[in-house]
GROMACS .gro file of C-alpha atoms in nm:
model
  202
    1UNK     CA    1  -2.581   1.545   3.562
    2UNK     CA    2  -2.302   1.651   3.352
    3UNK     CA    3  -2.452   1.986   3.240
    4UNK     CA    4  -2.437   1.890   2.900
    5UNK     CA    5  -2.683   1.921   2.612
    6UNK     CA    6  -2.862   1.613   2.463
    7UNK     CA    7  -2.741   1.745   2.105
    8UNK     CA    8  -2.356   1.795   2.199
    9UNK     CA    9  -2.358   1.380   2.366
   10UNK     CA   10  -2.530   1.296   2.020
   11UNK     CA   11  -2.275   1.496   1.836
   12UNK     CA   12  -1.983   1.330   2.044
   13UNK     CA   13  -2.165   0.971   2.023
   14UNK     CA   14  -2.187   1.016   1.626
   15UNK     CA   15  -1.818   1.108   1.600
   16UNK     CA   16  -1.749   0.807   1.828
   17UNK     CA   17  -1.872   0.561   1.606
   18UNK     CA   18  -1.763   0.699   1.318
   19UNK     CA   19  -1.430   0.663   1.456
   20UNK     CA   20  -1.528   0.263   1.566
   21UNK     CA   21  -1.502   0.340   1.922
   22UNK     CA   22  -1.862   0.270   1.968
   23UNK     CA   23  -2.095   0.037   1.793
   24UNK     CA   24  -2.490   0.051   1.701
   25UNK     CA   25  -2.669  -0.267   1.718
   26UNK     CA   26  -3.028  -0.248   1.556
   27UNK     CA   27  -3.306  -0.291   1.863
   28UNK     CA   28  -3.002  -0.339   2.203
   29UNK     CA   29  -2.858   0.061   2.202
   30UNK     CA   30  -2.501   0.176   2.155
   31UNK     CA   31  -2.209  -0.003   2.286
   32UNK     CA   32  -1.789   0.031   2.321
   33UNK     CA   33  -1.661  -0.123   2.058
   34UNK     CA   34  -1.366  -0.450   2.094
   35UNK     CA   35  -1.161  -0.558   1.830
   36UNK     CA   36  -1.352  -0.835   1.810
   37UNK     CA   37  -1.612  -0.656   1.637
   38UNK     CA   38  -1.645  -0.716   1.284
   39UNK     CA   39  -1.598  -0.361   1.183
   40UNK     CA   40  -1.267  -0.267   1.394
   41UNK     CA   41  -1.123  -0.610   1.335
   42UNK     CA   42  -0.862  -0.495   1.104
   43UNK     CA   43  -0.901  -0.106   1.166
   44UNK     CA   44  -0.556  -0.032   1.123
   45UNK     CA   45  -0.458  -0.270   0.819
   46UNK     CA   46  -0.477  -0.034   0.512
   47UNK     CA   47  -0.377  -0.302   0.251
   48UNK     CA   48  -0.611  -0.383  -0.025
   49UNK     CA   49  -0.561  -0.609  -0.325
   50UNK     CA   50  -0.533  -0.463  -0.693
   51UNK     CA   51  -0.829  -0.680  -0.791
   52UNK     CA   52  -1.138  -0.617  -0.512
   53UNK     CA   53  -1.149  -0.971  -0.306
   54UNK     CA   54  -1.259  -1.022   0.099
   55UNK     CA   55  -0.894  -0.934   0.216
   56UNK     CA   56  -0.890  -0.945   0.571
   57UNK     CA   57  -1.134  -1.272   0.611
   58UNK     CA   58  -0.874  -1.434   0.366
   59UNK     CA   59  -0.611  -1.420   0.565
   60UNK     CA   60  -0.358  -1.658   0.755
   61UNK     CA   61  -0.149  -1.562   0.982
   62UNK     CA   62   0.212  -1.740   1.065
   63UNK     CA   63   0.395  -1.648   1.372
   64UNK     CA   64   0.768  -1.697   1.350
   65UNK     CA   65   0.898  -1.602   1.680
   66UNK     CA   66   0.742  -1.472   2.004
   67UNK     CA   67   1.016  -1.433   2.325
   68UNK     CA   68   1.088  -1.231   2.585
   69UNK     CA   69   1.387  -1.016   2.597
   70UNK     CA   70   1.603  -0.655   2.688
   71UNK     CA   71   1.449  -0.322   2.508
   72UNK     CA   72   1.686  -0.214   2.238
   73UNK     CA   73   1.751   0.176   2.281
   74UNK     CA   74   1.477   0.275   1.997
   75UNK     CA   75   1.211   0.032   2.096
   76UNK     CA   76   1.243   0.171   2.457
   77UNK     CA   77   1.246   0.540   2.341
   78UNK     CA   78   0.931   0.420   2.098
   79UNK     CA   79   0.734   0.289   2.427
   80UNK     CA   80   0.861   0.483   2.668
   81UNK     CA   81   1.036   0.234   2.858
   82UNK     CA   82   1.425   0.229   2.994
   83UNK     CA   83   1.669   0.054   2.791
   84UNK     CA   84   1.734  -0.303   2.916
   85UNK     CA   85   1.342  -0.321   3.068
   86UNK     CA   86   1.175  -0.642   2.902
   87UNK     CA   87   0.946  -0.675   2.631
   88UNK     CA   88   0.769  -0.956   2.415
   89UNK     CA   89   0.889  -0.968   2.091
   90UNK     CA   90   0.705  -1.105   1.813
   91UNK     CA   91   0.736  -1.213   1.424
   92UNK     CA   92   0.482  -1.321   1.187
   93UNK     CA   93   0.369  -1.355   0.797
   94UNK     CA   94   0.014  -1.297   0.667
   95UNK     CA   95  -0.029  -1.451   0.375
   96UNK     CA   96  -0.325  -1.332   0.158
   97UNK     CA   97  -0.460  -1.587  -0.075
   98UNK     CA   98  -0.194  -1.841  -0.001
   99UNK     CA   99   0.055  -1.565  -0.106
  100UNK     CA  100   0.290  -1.419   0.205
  101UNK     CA  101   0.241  -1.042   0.218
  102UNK     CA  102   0.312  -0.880   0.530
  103UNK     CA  103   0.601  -0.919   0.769
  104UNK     CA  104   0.538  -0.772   1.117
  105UNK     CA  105   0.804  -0.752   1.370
  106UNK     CA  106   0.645  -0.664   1.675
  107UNK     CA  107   0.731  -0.544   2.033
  108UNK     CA  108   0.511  -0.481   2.356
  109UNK     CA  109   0.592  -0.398   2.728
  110UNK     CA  110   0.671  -0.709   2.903
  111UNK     CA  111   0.506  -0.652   3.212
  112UNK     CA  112   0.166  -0.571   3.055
  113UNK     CA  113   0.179  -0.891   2.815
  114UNK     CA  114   0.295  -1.152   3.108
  115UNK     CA  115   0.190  -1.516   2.991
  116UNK     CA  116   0.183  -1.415   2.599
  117UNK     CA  117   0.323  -1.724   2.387
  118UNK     CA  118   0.377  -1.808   2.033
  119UNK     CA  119   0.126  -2.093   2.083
  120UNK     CA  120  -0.132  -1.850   2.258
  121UNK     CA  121  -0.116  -1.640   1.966
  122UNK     CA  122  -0.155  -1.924   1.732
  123UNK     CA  123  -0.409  -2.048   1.885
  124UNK     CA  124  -0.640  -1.774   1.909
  125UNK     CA  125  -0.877  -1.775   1.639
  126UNK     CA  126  -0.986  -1.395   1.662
  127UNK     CA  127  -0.769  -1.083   1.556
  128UNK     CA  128  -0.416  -1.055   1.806
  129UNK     CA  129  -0.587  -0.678   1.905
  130UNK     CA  130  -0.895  -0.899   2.007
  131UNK     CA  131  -0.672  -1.106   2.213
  132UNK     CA  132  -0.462  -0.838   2.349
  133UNK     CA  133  -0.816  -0.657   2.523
  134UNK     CA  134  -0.937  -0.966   2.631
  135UNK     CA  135  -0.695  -1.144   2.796
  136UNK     CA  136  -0.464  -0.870   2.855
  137UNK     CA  137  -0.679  -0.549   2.907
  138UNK     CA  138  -0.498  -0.372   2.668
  139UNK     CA  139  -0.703  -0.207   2.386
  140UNK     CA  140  -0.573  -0.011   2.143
  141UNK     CA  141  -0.718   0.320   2.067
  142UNK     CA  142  -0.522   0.513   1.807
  143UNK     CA  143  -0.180   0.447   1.612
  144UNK     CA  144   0.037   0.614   1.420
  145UNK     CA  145   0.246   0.535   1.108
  146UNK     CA  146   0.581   0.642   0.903
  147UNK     CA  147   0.615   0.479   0.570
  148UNK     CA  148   0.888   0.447   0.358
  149UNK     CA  149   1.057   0.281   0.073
  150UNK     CA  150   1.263  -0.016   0.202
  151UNK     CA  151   1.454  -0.276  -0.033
  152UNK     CA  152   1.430  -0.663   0.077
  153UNK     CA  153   1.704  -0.831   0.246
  154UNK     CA  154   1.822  -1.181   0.227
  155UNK     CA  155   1.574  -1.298   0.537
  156UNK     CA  156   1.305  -1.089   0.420
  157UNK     CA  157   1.326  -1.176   0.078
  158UNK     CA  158   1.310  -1.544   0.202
  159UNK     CA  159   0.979  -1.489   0.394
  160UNK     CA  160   0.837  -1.310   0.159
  161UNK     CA  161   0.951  -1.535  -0.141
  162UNK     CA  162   1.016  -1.228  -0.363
  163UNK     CA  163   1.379  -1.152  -0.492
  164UNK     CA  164   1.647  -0.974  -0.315
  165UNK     CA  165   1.615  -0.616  -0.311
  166UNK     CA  166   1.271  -0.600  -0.398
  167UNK     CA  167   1.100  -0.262  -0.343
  168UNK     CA  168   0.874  -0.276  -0.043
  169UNK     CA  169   0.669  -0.079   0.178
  170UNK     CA  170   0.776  -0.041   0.553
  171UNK     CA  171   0.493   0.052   0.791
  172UNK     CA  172   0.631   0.153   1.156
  173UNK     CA  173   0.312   0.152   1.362
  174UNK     CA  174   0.282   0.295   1.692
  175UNK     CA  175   0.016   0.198   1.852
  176UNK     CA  176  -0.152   0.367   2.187
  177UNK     CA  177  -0.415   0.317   2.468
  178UNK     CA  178  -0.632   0.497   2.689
  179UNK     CA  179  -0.432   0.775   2.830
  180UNK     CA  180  -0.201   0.840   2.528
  181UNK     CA  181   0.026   0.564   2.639
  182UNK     CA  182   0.225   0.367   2.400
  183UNK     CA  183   0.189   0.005   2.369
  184UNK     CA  184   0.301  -0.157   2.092
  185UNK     CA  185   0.574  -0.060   1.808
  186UNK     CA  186   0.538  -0.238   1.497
  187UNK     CA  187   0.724  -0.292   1.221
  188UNK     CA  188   0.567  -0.405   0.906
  189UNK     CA  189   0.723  -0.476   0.550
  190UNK     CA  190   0.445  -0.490   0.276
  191UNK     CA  191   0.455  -0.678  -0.111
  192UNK     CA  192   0.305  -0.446  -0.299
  193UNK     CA  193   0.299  -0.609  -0.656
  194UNK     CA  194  -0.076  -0.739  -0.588
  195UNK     CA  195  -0.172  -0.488  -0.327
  196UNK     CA  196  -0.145  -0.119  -0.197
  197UNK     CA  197  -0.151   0.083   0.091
  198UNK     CA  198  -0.532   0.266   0.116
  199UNK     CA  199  -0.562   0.578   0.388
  200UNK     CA  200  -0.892   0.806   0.427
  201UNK     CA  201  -0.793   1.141   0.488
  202UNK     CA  202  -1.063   1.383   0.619
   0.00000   0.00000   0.00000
């Protein structure tokens, strides 16, 4: 039908779920893949602890803040918005073994996240990507990342109960969806006394 060789759509399959875009289940065939999936859950969340522990499943997640408001000029320009259109704006801490470790300040085009809440978020029990593609539509597909050398501020310190000006890691994430289209910009400032930042470069 599509003039294409049964060895190139094996190739292309193979590189799919490599990439977690498609998942094998044993016995029912080959599947797209959700964030929901065990595998993808945390697909972009390169932390991992000094000592080897079950990072991601021991995780709890605090949201701050979650409101509606104006673009500022960069976050626009970031998701390709106008200045002054709306967007959610979220804040939360992951703590990691009772320890806080991640600060994300996060922002997404109002009009695709209508009805998003702090409580919504807090209340889901899966992965905020999970909840994103299922009650939203919105799956993300690629990001990517600038890092940098940041010291802590007073707030940040505070959240993160470490000392004022503590080295950390900030993570700006962008993250896109089908069609290349930016969707969410997120901020992230990382403890890195009892973890560091992993990549896989190929």
């Amino acid at each position: 039908r599509f003039k294409v060789s049964q060895g190139t759509v094996r190739k292309a399959v193979d590189e799919l779920a490599a990439e977690n875009l498609l998942m094998r289940r044993q016995g029912k065939g080959t599947f797209v893949a959700t964030h929901a999936e065990e595998q993808v859950q945390y697909r972009f969340l390169r932390l991992a602890p000094d000592q080897p522990s079950p990072l991601p499943g021991s995780a709890r997640r605090e949201f701050l803040d979650c409101r509606r408001l104006r673009a500022p000029v960069d976050v626009a320009r970031s998701l390709q918005m106008k200045a002054g259109d709306m967007v959610v704006e979220v804040r939360r801490v992951l703590h990691f073994s009772g320890q806080p470790v991640v600060l994300d300040d996060i922002w997404l085009p109002g009009h695709m996240f209508k009805g998003l809440t702090a409580d919504r978020l807090s209340e889901y029990r899966g992965p905020m990507y999970g909840l994103f593609e299922s009650e939203f539509g919105v799956r993300m597909i690629r990001a990517e990342e600038k890092l940098r050398a940041v010291a802590a501020d007073e707030t940040e310190a505070r959240l993160l109960e470490v000392e004022l000006g503590t080295p950390l890691l900030s993570v700006e994430r962008l993250a896109f969806t089908y069609g290349d289209q930016p969707v969410e910009l997120r901020r992230g400032l990382y403890r890195t006394d009892h973890h560091f930042y992993r990549n896989e470069l190929s």
